[in-house]
PDB file of C-alpha atoms in Angstrom:
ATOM      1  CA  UNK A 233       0.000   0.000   0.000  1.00 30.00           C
ATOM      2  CA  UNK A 234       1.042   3.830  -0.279  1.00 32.00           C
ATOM      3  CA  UNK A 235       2.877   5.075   2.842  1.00 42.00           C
ATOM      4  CA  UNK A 236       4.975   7.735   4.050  1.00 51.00           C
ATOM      5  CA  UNK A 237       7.894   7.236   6.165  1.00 48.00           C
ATOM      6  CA  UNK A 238      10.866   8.305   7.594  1.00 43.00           C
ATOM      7  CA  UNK A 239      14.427   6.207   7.219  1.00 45.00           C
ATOM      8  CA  UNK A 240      15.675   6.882  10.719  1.00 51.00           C
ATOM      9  CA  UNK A 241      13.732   6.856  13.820  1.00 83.00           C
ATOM     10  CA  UNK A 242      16.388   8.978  16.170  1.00 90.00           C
ATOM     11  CA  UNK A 243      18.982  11.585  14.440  1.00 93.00           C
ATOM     12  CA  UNK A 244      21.694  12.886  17.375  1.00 95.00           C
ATOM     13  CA  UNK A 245      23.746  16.375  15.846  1.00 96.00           C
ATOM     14  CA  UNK A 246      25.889  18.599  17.646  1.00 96.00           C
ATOM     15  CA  UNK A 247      24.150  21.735  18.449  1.00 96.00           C
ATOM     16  CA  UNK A 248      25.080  24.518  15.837  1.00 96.00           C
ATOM     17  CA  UNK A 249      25.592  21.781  12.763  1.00 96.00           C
ATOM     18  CA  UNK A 250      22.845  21.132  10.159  1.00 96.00           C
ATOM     19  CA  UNK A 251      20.240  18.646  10.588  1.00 96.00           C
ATOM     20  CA  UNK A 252      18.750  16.688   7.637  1.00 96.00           C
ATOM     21  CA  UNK A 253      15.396  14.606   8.108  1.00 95.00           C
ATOM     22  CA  UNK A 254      14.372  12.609   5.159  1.00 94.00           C
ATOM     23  CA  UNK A 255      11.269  11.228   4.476  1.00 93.00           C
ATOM     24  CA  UNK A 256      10.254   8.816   1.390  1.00 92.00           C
ATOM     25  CA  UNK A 257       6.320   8.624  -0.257  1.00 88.00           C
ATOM     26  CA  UNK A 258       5.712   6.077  -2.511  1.00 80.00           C
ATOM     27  CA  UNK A 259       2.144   7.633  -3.783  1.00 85.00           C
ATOM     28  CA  UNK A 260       3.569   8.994  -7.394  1.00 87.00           C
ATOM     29  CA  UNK A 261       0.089  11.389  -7.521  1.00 86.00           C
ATOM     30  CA  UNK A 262       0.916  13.782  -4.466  1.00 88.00           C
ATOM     31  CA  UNK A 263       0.705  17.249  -5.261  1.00 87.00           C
ATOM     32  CA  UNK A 264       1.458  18.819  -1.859  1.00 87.00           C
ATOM     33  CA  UNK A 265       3.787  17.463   1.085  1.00 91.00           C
ATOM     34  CA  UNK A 266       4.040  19.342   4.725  1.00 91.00           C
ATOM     35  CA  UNK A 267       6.297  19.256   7.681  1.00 94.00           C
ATOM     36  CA  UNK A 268       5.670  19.269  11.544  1.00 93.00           C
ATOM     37  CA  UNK A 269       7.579  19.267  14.186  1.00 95.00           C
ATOM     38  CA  UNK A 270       6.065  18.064  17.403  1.00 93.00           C
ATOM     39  CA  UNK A 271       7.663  18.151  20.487  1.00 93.00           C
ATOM     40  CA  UNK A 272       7.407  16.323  23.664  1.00 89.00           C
ATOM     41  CA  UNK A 273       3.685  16.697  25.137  1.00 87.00           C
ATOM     42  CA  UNK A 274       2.686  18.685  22.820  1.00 91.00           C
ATOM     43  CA  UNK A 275       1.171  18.935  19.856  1.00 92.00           C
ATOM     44  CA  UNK A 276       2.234  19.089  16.334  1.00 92.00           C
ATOM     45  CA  UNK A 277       3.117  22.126  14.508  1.00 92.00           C
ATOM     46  CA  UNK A 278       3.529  23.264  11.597  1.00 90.00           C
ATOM     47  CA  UNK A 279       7.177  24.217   9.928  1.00 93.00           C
ATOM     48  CA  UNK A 280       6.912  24.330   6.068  1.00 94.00           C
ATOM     49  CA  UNK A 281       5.010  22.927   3.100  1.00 92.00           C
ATOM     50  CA  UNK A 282       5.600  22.404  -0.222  1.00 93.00           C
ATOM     51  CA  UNK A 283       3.856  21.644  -3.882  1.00 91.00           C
ATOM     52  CA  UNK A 284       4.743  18.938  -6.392  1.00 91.00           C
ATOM     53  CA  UNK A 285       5.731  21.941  -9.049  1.00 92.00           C
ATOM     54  CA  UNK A 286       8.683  23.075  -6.697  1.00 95.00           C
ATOM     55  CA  UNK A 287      11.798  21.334  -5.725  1.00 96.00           C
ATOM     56  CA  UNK A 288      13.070  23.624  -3.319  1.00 97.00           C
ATOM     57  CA  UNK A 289      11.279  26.136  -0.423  1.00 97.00           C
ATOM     58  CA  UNK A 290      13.316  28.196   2.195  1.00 97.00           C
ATOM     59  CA  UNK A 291      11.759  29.415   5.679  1.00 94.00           C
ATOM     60  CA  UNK A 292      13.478  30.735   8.813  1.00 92.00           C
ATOM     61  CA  UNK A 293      16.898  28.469   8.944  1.00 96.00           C
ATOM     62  CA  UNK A 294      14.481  25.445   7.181  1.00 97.00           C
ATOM     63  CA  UNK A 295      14.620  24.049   3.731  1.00 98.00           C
ATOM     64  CA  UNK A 296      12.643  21.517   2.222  1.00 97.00           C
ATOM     65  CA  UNK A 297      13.698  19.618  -0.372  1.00 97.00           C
ATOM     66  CA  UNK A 298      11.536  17.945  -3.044  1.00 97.00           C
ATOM     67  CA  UNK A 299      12.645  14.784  -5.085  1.00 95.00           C
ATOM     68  CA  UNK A 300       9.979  13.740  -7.203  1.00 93.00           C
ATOM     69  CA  UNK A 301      12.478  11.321  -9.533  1.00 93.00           C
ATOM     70  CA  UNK A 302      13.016   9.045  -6.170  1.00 93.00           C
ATOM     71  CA  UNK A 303       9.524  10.395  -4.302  1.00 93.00           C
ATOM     72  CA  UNK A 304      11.903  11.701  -1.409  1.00 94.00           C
ATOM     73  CA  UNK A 305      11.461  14.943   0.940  1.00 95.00           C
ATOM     74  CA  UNK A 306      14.022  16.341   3.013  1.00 97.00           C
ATOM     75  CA  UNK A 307      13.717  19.018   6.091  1.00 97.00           C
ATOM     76  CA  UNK A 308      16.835  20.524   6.569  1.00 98.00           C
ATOM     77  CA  UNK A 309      17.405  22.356   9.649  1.00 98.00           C
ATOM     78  CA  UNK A 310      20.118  24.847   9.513  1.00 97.00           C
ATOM     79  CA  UNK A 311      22.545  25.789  12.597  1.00 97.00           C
ATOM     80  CA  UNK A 312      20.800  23.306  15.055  1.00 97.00           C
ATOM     81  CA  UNK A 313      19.613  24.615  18.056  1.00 96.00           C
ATOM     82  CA  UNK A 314      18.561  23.235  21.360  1.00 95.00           C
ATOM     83  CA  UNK A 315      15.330  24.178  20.558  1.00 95.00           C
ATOM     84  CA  UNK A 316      14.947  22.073  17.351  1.00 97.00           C
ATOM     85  CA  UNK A 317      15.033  19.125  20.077  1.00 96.00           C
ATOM     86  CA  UNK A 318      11.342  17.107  18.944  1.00 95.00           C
ATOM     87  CA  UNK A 319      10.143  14.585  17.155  1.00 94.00           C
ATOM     88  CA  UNK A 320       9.829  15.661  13.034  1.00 95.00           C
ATOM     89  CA  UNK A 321       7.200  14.263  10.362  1.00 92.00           C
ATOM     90  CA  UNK A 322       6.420  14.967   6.947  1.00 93.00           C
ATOM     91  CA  UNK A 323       2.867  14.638   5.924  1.00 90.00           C
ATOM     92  CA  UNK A 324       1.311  14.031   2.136  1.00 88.00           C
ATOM     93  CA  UNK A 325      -1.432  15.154   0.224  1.00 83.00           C
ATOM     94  CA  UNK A 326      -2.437  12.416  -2.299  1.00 73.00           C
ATOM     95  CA  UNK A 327      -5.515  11.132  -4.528  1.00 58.00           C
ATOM     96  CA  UNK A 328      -5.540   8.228  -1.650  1.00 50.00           C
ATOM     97  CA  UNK A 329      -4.832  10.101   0.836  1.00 46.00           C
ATOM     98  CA  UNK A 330      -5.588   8.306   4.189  1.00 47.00           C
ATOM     99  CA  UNK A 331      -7.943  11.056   5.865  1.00 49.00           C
ATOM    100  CA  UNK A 332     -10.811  13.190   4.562  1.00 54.00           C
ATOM    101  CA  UNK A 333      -8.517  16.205   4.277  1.00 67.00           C
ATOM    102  CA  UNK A 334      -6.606  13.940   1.682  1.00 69.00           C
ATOM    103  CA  UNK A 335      -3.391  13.661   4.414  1.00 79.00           C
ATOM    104  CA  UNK A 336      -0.957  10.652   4.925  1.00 84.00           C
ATOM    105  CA  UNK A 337       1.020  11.199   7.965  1.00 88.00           C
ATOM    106  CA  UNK A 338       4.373  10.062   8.675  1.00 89.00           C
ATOM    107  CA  UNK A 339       5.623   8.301  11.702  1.00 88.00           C
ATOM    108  CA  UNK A 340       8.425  10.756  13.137  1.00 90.00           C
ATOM    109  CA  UNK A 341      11.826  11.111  13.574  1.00 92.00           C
ATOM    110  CA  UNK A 342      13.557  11.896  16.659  1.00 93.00           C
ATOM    111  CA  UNK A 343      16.082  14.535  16.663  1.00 95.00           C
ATOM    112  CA  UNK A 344      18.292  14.995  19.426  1.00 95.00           C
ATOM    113  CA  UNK A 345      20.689  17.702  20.201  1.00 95.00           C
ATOM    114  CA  UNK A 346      23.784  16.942  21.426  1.00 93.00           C
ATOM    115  CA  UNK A 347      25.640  20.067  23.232  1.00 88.00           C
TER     116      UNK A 347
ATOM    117  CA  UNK B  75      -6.466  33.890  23.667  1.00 65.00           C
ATOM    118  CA  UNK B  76      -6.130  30.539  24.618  1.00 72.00           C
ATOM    119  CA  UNK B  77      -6.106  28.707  21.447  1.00 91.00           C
ATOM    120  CA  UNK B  78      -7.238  25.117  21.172  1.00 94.00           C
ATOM    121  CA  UNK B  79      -7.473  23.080  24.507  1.00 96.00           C
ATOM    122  CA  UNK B  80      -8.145  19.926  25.304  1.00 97.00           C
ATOM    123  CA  UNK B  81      -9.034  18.092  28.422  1.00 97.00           C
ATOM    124  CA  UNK B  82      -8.379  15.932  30.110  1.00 97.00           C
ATOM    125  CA  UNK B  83      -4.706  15.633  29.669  1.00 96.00           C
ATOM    126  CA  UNK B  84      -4.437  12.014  31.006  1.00 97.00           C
ATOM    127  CA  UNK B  85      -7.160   9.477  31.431  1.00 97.00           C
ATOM    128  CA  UNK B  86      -7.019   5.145  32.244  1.00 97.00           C
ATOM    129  CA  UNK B  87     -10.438   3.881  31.399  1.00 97.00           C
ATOM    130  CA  UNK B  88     -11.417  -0.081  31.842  1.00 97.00           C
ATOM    131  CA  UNK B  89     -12.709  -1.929  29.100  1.00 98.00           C
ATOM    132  CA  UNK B  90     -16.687  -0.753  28.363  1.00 97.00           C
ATOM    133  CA  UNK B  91     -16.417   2.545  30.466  1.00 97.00           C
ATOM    134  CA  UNK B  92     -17.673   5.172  28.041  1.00 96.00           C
ATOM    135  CA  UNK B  93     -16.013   8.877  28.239  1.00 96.00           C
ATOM    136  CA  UNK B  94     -15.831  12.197  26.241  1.00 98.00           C
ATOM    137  CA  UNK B  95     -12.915  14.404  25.488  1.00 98.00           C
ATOM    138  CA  UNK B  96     -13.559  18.087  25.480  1.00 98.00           C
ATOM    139  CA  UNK B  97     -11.997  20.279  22.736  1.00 98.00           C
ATOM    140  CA  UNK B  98     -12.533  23.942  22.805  1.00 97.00           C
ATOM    141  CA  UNK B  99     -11.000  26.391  20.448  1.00 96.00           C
ATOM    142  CA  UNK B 100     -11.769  30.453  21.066  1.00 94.00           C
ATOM    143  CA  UNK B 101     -10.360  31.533  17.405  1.00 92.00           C
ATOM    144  CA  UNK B 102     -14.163  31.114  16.009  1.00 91.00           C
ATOM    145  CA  UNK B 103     -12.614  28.523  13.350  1.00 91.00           C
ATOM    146  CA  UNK B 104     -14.338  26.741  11.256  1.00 91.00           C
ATOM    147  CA  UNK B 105     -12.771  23.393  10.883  1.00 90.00           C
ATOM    148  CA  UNK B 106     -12.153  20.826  13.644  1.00 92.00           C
ATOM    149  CA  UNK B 107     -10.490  17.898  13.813  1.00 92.00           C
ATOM    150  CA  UNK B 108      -9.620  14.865  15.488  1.00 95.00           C
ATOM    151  CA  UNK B 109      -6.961  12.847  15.248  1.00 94.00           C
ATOM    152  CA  UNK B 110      -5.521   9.816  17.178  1.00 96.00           C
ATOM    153  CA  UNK B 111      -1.318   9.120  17.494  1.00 94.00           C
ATOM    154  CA  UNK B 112       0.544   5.447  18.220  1.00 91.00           C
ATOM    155  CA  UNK B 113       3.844   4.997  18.454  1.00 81.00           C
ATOM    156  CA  UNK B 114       5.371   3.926  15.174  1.00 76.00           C
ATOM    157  CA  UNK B 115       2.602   5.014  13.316  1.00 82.00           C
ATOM    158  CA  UNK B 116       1.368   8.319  11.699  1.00 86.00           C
ATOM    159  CA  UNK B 117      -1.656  10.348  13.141  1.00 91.00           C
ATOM    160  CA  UNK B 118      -4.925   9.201  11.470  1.00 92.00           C
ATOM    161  CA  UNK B 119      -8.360  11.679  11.419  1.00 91.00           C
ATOM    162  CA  UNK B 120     -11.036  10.066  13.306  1.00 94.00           C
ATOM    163  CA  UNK B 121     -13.544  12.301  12.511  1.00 94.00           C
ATOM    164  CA  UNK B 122     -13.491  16.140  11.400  1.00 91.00           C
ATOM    165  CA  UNK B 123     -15.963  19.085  11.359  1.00 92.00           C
ATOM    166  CA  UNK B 124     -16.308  21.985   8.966  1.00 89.00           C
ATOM    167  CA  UNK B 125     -18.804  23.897  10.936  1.00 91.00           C
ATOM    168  CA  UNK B 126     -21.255  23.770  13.327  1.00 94.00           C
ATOM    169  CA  UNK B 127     -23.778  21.484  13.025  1.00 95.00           C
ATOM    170  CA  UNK B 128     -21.759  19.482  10.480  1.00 93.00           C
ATOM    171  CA  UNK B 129     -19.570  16.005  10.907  1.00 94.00           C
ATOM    172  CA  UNK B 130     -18.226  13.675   9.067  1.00 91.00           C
ATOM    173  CA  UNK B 131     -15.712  10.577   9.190  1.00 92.00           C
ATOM    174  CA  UNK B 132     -12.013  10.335   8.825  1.00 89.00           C
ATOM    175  CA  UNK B 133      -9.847   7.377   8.314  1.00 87.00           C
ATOM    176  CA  UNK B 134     -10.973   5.576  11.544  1.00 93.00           C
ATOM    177  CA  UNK B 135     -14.332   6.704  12.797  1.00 95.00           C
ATOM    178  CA  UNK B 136     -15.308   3.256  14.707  1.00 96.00           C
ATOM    179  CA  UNK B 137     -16.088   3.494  17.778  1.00 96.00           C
ATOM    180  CA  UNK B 138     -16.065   7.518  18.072  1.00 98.00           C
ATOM    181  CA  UNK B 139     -18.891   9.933  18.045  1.00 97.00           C
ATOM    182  CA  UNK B 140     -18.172  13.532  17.339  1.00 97.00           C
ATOM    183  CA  UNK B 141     -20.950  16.118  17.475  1.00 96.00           C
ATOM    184  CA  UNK B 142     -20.461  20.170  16.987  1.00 97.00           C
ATOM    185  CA  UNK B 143     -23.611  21.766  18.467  1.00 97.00           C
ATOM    186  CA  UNK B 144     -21.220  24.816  19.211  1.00 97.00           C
ATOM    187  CA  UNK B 145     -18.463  26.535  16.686  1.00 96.00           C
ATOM    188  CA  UNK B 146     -16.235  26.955  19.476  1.00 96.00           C
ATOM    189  CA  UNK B 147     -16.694  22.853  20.712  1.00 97.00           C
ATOM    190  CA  UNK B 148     -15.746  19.567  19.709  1.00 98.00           C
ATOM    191  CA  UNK B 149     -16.004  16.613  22.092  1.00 98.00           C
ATOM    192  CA  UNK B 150     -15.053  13.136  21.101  1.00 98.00           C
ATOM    193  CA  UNK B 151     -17.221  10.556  22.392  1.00 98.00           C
ATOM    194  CA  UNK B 152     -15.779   6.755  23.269  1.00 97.00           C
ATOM    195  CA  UNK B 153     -18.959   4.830  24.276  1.00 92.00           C
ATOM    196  CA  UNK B 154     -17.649   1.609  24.765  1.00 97.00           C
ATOM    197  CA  UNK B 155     -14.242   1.739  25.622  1.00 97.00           C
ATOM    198  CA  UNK B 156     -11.556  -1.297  24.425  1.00 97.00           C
ATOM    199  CA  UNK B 157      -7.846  -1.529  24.887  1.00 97.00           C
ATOM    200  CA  UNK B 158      -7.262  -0.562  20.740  1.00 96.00           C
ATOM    201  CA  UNK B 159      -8.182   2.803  21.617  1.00 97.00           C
ATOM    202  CA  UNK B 160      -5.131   2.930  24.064  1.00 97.00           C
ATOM    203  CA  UNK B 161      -3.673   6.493  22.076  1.00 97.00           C
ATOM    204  CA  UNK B 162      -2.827  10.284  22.419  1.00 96.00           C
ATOM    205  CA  UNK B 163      -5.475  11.802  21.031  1.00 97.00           C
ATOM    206  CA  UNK B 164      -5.386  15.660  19.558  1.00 96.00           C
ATOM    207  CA  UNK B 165      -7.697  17.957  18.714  1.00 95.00           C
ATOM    208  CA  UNK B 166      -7.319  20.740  15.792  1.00 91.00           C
ATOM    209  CA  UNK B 167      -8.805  23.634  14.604  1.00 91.00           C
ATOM    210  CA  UNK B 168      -8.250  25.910  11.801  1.00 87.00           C
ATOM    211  CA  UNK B 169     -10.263  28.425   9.365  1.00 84.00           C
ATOM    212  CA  UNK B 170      -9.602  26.797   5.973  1.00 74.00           C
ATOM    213  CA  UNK B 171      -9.260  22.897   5.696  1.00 67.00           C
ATOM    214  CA  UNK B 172      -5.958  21.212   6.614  1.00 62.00           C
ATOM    215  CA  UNK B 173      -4.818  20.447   3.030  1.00 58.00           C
ATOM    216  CA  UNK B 174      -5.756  23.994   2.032  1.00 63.00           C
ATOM    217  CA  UNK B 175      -3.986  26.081   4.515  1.00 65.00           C
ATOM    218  CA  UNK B 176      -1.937  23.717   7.510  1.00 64.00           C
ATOM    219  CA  UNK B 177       0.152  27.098   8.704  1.00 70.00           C
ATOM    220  CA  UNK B 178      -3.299  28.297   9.857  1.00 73.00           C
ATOM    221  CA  UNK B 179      -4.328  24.851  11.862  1.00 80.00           C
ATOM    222  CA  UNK B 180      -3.659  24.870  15.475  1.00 87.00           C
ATOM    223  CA  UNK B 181      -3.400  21.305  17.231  1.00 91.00           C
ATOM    224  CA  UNK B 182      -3.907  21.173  21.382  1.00 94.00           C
ATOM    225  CA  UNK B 183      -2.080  18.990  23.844  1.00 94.00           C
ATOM    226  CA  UNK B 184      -3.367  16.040  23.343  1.00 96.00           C
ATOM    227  CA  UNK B 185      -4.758  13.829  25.919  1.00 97.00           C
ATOM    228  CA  UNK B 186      -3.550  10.437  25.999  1.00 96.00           C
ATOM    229  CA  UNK B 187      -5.887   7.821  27.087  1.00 97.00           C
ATOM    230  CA  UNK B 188      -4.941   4.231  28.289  1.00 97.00           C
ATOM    231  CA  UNK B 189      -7.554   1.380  28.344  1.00 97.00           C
ATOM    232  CA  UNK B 190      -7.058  -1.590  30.283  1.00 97.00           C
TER     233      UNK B 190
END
């Protein structure tokens, strides 16, 4: 079936070095792909999104990354702060999407700041 | 304001106890939401709400009632409790739908329920 995912479950980076979260789709059709960051007892929030016609979308110190040849989405996370400490997903918007808003979720991955 | 909130934030129910958990947002949005979280997986939409008066089903409505008498209200009903709903649970509001505008959705707390 279509999922989204996340390769690593934990990612450990010195504080003030860039952090890269990836995040692989396999539904070929999505037009739209989000990121969250959600950290611990709280609830998710949202960093940056992106559409299918863009490869590429700076915020404040975040870039995603959009690879549509290898359906892979990156979140990268520049000058890491202790702050950025939380768990990170990337969400989907596809013609199968699993909810009524059209949204696959991710499962997370778990960045960790080392000082 | 106080944004969304949701209580309570912890709750252990036995198996066939029936419960509600209260969401209240004071940003008069239109679109409500909730969603359900276990570990390893993604969050799913249970059931979602695009104004008062108006419901409708998610990815995994069983065993969940929603109702939205209220713009402001949300509760999530569990009327017969089992251990598969053991979860965090969060509520969300926004004006637009998610897809449409996420930078404008607001999630609260969560409340994470255990059944035994």
């Amino acid at each position: 079936g279509e999922s989204v995912g996340l390769h690593l479950p934990t990612l450990s980076v010195q504080e003030g070095d860039n952090s890269i979260i990836n995040c692989a789709y396999s539904n070929s059709a999505s037009d739209y792909f989000i990121w969250y960051k959600q950290e611990s007892g709280k609830g998710p929030q949202f960093i940056i999104d992106i559409r299918s016609n863009m490869d590429k979308r700076q915020g404040q110190r975040v870039t995603v990354l959009l690879n549509k040849t290898v359906k892979h989405l990156s979140l990268q996370i520049a000058a890491t702060q202790p702050g950025d400490s939380a768990v990170y997903f990337c969400a989907e918007r596809g013609e199968t999407g699993g909810g009524a808003d059209g949204l696959t979720f991710g499962k997370g991955t778990h960045l960790i700041i080392q000082p | 304001n106080a944004g969304v909130t949701q209580t309570p934030k912890f709750q252990v129910l036995k198996t066939g106890q029936s419960m509600t958990l209260q969401c209240a947002q004071d940003m008069n949005h239109e679109y409500m939401s909730w969603y359900r979280q276990d570990p390893g997986m993604g969050l799913r939409l249970i059931h979602y709400s695009v104004g008062a008066g108006i419901t409708d089903q998610g990815e995994v409505p069983n065993g969940y009632n929603v109702s939205r008498s209220t713009t402001e209200d949300f509760p999530l009903r569990l009327l017969s409790a089992a251990p598969s709903q053991t979860s965090v649970y969060f509520c969300a509001s926004s004006p637009v739908a998610l897809a449409a505008g996420p930078d404008t959705q607001y999630f609260g707390p969560g409340t994470r329920l255990t059944v035994l």
